[in-house]
Coordinates of C-alpha atoms and ligand atoms in Angstrom, one line a residue:
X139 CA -12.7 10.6 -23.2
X140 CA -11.3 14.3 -21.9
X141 CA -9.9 13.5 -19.4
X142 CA -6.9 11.3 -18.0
X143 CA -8.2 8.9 -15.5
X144 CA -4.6 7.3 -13.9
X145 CA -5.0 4.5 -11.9
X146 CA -5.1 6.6 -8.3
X147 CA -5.0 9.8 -7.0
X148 CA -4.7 11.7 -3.7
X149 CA -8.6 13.4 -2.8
X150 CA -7.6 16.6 -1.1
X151 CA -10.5 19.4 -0.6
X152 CA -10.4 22.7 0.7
X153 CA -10.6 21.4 4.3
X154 CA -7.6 19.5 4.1
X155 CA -5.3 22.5 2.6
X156 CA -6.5 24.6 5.7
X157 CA -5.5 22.6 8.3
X158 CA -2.2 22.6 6.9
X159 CA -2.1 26.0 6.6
X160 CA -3.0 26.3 9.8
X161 CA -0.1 24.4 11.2
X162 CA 1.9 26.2 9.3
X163 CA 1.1 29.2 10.8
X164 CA 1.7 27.9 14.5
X165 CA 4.8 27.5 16.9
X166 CA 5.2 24.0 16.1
X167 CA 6.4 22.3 13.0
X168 CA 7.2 18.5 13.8
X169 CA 7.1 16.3 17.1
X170 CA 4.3 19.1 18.4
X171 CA 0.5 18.7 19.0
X172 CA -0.6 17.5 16.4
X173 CA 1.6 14.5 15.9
X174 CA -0.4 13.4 19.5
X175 CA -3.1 14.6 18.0
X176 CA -3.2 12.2 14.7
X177 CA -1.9 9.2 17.2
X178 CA -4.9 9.3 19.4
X179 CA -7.5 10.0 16.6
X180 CA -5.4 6.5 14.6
X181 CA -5.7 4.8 17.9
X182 CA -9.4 5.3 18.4
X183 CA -10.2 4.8 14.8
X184 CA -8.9 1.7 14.6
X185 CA -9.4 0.7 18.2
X186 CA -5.7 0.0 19.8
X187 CA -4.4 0.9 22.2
X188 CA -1.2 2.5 20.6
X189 CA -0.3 4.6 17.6
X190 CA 3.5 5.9 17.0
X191 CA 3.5 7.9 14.1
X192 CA 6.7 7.9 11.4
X193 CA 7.9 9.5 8.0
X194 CA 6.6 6.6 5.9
X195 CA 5.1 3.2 5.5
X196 CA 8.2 1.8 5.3
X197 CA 10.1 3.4 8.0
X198 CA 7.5 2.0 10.1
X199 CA 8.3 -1.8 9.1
X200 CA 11.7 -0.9 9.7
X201 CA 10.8 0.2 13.3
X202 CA 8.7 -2.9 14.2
X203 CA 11.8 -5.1 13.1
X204 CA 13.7 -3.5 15.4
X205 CA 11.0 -3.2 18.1
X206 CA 11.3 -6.9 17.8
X207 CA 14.9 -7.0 17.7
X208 CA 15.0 -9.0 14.8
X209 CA 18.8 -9.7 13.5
X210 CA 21.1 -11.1 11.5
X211 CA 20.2 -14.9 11.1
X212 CA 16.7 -14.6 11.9
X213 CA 13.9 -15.3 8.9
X214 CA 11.1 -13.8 8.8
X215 CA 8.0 -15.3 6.3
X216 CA 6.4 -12.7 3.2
X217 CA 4.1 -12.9 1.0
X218 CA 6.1 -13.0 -2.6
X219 CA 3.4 -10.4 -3.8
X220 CA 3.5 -7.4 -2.0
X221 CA 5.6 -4.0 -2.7
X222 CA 9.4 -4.1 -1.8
X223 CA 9.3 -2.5 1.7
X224 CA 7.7 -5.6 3.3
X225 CA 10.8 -7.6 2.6
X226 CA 13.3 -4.5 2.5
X227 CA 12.6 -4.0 5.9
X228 CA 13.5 -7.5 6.7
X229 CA 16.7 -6.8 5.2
X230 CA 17.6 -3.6 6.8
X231 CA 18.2 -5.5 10.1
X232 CA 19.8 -8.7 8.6
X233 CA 16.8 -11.2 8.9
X234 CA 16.9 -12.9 6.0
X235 CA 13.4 -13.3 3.9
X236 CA 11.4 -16.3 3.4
X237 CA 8.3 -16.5 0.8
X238 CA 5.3 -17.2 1.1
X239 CA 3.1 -17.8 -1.9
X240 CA -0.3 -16.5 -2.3
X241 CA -4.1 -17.3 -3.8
X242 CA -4.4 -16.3 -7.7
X243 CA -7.5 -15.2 -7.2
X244 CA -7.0 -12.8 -4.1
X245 CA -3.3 -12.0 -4.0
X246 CA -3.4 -12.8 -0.3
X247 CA -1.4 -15.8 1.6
X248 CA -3.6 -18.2 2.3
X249 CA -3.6 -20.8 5.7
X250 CA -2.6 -23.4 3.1
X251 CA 0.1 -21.0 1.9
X252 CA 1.4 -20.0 5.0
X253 CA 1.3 -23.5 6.4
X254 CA 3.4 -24.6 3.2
X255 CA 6.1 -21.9 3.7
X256 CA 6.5 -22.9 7.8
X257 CA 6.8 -26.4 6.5
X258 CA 9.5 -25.1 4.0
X259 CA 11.7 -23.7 6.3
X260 CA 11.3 -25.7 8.8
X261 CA 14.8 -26.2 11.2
X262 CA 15.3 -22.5 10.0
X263 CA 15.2 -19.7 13.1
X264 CA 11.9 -18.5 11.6
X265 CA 11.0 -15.4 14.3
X266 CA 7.6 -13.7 12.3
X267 CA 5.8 -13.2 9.3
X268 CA 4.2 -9.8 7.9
X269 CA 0.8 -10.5 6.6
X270 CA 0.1 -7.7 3.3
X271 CA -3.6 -6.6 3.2
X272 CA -3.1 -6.4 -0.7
X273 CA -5.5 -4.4 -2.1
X274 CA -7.3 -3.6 1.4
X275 CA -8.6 -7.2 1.7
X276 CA -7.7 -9.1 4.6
X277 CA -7.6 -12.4 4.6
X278 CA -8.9 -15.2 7.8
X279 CA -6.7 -13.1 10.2
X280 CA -7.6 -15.3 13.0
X281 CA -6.3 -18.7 11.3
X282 CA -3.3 -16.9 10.1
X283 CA -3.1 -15.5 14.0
X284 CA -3.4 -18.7 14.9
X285 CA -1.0 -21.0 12.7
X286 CA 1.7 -18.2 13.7
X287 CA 1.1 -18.7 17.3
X288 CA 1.1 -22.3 17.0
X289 CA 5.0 -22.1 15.4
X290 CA 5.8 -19.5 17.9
X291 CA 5.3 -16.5 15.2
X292 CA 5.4 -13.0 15.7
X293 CA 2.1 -11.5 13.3
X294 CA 2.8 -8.1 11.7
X295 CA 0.0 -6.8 9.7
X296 CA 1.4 -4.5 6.8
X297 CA -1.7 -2.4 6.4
X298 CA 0.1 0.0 4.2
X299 CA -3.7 -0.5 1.7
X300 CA -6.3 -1.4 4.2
X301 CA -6.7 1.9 7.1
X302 CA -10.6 1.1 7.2
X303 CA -10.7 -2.5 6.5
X304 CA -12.8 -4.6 8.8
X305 CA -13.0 -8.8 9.8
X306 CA -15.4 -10.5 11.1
X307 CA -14.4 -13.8 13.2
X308 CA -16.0 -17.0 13.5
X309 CA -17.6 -16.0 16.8
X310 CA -19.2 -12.9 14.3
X311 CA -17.2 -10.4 15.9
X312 CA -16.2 -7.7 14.0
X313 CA -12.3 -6.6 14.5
X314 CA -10.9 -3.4 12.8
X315 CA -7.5 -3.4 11.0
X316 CA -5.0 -2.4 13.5
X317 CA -6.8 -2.9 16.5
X318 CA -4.3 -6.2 16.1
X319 CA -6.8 -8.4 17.6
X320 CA -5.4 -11.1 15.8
X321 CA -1.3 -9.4 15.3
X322 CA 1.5 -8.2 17.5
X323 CA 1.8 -5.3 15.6
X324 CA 0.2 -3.2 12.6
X325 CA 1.7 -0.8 10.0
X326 CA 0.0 2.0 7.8
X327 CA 1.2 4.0 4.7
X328 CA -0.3 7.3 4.5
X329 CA 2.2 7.7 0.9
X330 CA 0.3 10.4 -1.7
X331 CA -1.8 7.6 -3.6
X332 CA -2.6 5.7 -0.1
X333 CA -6.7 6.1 0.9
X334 CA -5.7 8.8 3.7
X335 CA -3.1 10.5 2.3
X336 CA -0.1 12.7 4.4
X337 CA 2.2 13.0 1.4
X338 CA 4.5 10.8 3.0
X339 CA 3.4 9.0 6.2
X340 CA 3.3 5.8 8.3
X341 CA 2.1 4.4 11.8
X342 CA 2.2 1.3 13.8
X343 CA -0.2 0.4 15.9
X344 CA 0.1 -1.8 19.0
X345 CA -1.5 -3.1 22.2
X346 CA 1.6 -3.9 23.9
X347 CA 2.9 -0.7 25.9
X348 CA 6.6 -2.2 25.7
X349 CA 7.3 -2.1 22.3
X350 CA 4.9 1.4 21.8
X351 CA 7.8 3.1 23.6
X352 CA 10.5 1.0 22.1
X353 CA 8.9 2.7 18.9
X354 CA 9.2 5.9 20.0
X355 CA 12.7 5.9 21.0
X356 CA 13.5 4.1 17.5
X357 CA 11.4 6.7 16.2
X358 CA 13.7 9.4 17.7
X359 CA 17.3 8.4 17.5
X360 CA 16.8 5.8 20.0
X361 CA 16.8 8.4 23.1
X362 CA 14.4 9.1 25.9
X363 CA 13.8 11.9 27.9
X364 CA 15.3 11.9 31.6
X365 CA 13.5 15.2 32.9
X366 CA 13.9 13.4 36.3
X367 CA 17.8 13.6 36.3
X368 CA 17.6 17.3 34.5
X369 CA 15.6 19.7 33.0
X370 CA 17.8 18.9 29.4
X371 CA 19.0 15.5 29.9
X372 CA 18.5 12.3 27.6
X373 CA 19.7 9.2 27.4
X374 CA 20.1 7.0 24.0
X375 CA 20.2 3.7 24.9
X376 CA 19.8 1.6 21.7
X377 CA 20.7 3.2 17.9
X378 CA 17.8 4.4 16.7
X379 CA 16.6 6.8 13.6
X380 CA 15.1 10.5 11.8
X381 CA 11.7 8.7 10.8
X382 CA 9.7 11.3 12.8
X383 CA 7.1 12.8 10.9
X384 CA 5.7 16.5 10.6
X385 CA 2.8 18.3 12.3
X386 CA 1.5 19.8 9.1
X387 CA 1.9 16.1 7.9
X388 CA 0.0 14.7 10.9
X389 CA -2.5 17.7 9.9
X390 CA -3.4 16.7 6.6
X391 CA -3.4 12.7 7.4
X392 CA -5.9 13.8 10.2
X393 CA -8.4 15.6 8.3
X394 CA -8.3 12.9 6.0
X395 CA -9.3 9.9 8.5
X396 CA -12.2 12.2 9.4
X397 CA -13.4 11.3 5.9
X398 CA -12.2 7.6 5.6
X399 CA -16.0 6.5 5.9
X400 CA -16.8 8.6 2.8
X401 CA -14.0 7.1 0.9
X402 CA -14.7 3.6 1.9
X403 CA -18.0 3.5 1.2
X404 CA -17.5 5.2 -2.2
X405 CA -14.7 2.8 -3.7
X406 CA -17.2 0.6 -2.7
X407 CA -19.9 1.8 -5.3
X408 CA -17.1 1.8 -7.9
X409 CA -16.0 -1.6 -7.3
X410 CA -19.4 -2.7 -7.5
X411 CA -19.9 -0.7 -10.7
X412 CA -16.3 -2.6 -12.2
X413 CA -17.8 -5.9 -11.1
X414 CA -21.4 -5.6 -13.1
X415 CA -19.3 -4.4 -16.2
X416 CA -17.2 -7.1 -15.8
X417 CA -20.2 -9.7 -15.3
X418 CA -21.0 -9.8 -18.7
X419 CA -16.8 -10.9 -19.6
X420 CA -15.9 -13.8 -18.7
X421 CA -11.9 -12.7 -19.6
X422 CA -12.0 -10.2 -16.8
X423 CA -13.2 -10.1 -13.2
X424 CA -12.2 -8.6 -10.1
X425 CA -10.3 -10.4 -7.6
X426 CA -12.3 -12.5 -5.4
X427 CA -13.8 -11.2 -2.3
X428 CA -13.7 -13.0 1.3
X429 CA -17.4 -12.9 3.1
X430 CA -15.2 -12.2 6.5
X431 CA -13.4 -8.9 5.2
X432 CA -15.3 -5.6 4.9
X433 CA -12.9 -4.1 2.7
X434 CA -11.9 -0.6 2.2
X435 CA -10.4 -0.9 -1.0
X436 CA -7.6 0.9 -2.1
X437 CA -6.9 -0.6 -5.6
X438 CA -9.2 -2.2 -8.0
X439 CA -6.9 -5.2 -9.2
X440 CA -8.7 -6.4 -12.3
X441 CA -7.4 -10.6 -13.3
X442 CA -7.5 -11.1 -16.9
X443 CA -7.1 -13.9 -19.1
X444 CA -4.8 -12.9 -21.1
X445 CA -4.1 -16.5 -22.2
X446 CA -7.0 -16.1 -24.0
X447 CA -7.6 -13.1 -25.4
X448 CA -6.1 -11.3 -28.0
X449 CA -4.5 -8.5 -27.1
X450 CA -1.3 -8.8 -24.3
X451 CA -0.6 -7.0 -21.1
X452 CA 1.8 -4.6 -22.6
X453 CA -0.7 -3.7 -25.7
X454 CA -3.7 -3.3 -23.7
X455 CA -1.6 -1.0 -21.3
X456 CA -0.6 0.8 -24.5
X457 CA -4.1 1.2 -25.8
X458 CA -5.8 1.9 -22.6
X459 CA -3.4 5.0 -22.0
X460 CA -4.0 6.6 -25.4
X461 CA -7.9 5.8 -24.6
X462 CA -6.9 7.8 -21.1
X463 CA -7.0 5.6 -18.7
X464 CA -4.3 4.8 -16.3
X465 CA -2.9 1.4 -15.1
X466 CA -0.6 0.1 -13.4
X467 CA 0.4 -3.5 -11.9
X468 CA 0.2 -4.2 -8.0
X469 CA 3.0 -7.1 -7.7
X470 CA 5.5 -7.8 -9.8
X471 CA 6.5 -11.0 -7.5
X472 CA 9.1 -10.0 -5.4
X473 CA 11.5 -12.8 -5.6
X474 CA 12.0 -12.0 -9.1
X475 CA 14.2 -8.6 -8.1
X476 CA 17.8 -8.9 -8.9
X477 CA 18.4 -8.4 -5.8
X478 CA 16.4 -11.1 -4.2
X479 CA 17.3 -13.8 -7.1
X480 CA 20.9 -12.7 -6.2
X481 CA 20.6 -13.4 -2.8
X482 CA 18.0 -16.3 -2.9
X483 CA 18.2 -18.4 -6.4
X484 CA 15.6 -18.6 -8.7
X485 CA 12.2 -19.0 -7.3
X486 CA 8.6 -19.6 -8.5
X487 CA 5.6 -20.1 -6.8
X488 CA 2.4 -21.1 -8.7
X489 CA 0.3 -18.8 -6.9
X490 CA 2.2 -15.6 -7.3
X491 CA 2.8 -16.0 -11.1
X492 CA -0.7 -16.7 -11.8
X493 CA -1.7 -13.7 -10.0
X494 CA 0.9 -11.5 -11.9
X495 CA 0.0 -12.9 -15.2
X496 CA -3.4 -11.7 -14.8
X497 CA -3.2 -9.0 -12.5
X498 CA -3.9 -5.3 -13.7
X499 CA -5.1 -2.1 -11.6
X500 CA -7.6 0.0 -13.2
X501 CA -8.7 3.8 -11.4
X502 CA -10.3 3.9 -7.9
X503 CA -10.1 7.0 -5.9
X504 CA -12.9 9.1 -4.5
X505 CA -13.1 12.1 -6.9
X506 CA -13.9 9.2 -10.0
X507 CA -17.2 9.6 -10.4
X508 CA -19.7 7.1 -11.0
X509 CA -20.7 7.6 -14.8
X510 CA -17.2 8.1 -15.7
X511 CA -16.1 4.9 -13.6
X512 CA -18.7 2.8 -15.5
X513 CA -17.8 4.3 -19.0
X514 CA -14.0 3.6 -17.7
X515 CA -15.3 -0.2 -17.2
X516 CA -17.3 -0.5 -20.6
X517 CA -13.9 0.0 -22.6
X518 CA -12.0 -2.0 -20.3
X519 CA -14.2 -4.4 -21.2
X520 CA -14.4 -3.8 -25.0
X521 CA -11.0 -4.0 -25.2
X522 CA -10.5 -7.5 -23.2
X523 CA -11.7 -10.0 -25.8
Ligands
LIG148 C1 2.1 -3.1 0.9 C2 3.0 -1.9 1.2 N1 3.8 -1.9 2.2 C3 4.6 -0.9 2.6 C4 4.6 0.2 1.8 C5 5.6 1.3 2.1 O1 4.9 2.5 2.4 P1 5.7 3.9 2.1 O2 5.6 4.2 0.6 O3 4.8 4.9 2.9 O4 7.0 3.8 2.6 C6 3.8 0.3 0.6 C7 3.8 1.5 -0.3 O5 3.4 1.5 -1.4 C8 3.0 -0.8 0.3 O6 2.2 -0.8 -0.8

């Protein structure tokens, strides 16, 4: 092939690049218009009542923990697969991480999972646990919503991968992610390889107007306006942070929700497209779909056998690059960081290394077109034996 395929890429068309430009060329840089702008568009896309938008994905974990007041000798449950924001931002307040382990097949915690890590930790001050839509599946929200509320949980949904993911409930109604229907609170990535991208870029969504402007004075240093005692005064009442975000930022991630649809519905046609190719290799498959997740994908994680086969990860890596394709591997589990094995021992969880074993991402972004995702699949495939 001609081309390099890696394994994701931003989609930005002329339509995006002008209305940055056009930001650009107005009064107002950062904290202006369109900031409220992309908050109310993310608030009625995903149908919450809140949206506080921040610098990144991870700045707006770290503003949730807070939100929550969440502190030293607090634990607060993650998946072990999952990038290392979730957990970082645990750490950046001094809660201290618990894991939970996920389904091989999915990457997702599971009720069993989840249930298993409570169980675990039991006698421990467990205060919340951050549920990873890995991928941009979602897993039964409304169980998970519910074991958490049963063990007095908080539920933070780190959408950083699933902005256009739905779930349907057992009563058949159909929730969107960050409408936090089943959650306290919901966080987006809109990072450069995300599915709306703002170069760099977060959110949080919430329902609860409390901790919407608890966010917002996090967001900002920790200080409100007082235009009722003066004209110039503010108050800072807590210590709070830079993770604002840009206009011209806000610009570009709001032209891009315009077109989430689009996206969706296209990594759609080339995960179906991976999944027939794949059909006919029983080393290889995709990972395993829930009926009560509409997802919009964001990564194609591909499980193969490499147990049995004969080429290894690393090889196959190695062969699929000089072939042109990009890879790349979405966990490495994250209690095996130094700095985690440091601070918690050596940990393995069945689940989680299974998953990792098999797991490896292979292209899905909108401008990969069909016939080139399918001839993309056919090597794959040749190659996996
Ligand atoms: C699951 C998950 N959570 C959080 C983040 C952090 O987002 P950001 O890179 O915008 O800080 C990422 C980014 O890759 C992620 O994949």
């Amino acid at each position: 092939m001609n081309n390099f395929y890696p394994y994701s890429k931003p989609s930005l068309d002329d339509d995006d690049i002008e209305a940055v430009i056009e930001v650009l060329k107005s009064d107002w840089l950062t904290s202006g218009p369109s900031v409220d702008k992309f908050e109310l568009a993310l608030s009625s896309a995903v149908n919450c009542n809140h949206s506080v938008a921040c610098s990144n994905g991870t700045a707006a974990l770290h503003l949730v923990m807070m939100a929550l007041d969440l502190t030293d000798g607090d634990v607060v449950l993650v998946p072990a697969i999952t990038f290392l924001s979730s957990a970082n931002a645990v750490r950046f307040v001094g809660a201290e991480v618990a894991w939970i382990d996920v389904d091989p097949q999915t990457g997702l915690i599971t009720e069993q999972t989840l249930l298993s890590a409570i169980k675990k930790n039991r006698g421990k001050n467990l205060k919340a646990i951050i549920n990873v839509h890995m991928a941009g599946q979602c897993n039964h929200l409304e169980s998970i919503y519910q074991i958490a509320n049963e063990n007095n949980l908080w539920v933070i949904e780190d959408a950083a991968h699933a902005i256009g993911t739905t779930f349907t409930n057992s009563s058949g109604d159909l929730s969107k992610i960050g409408s936090n229907t089943f959650s306290d609170l919901t966080t987006f990535s809109f990072h450069a390889v995300k599915n709306i991208v703002a170069g760099e870029g977060g959110a949080v969504t919430t329902n609860n107007p409390q901790l919407a402007e608890k966010l917002k004075s996090l967001r900002c240093h920790g200080m409100t306006a007082k235009p009722e005692i003066a004209p110039w005064y503010y108050e800072m009442t807590r210590i709070g942070y830079n993770y604002r975000i840009t206009d011209f930022q806000c610009a570009l991630a709001l032209n891009q929700l315009n077109k989430l649809e689009l996206f969706k519905q296209h990594h759609k046609k080339l995960v179906h497209i991976y999944n027939e190719v794949f059909s006919e290799n029983s080393f290889i498959s995709g990972i395993q779909t829930s009926i009560s997740c509409d997802p919009c994908w964001h990564l194609y994680v591909s499980l193969i056998d490499f147990e049995n086969i004969a080429i290894d990860k690393v090889s196959l890596i190695t062969k699929l690059k000089d072939l042109g394709i990009g890879t790349q591997v979405h966990y490495i589990p994250l209690y095996k960081q130094p700095y985690y094995k440091e601070r918690y021992g050596d940990v393995s969880l069945i689940g989680a290394e299974t998953y990792y074993q098999k797991a490896l991402s292979l292209p899905l972004y909108h401008s990969l077109n069909e016939n080139d995702c399918y001839r993309i699949a056919k090597i794959i495939s040749e190659n996996v034996k």
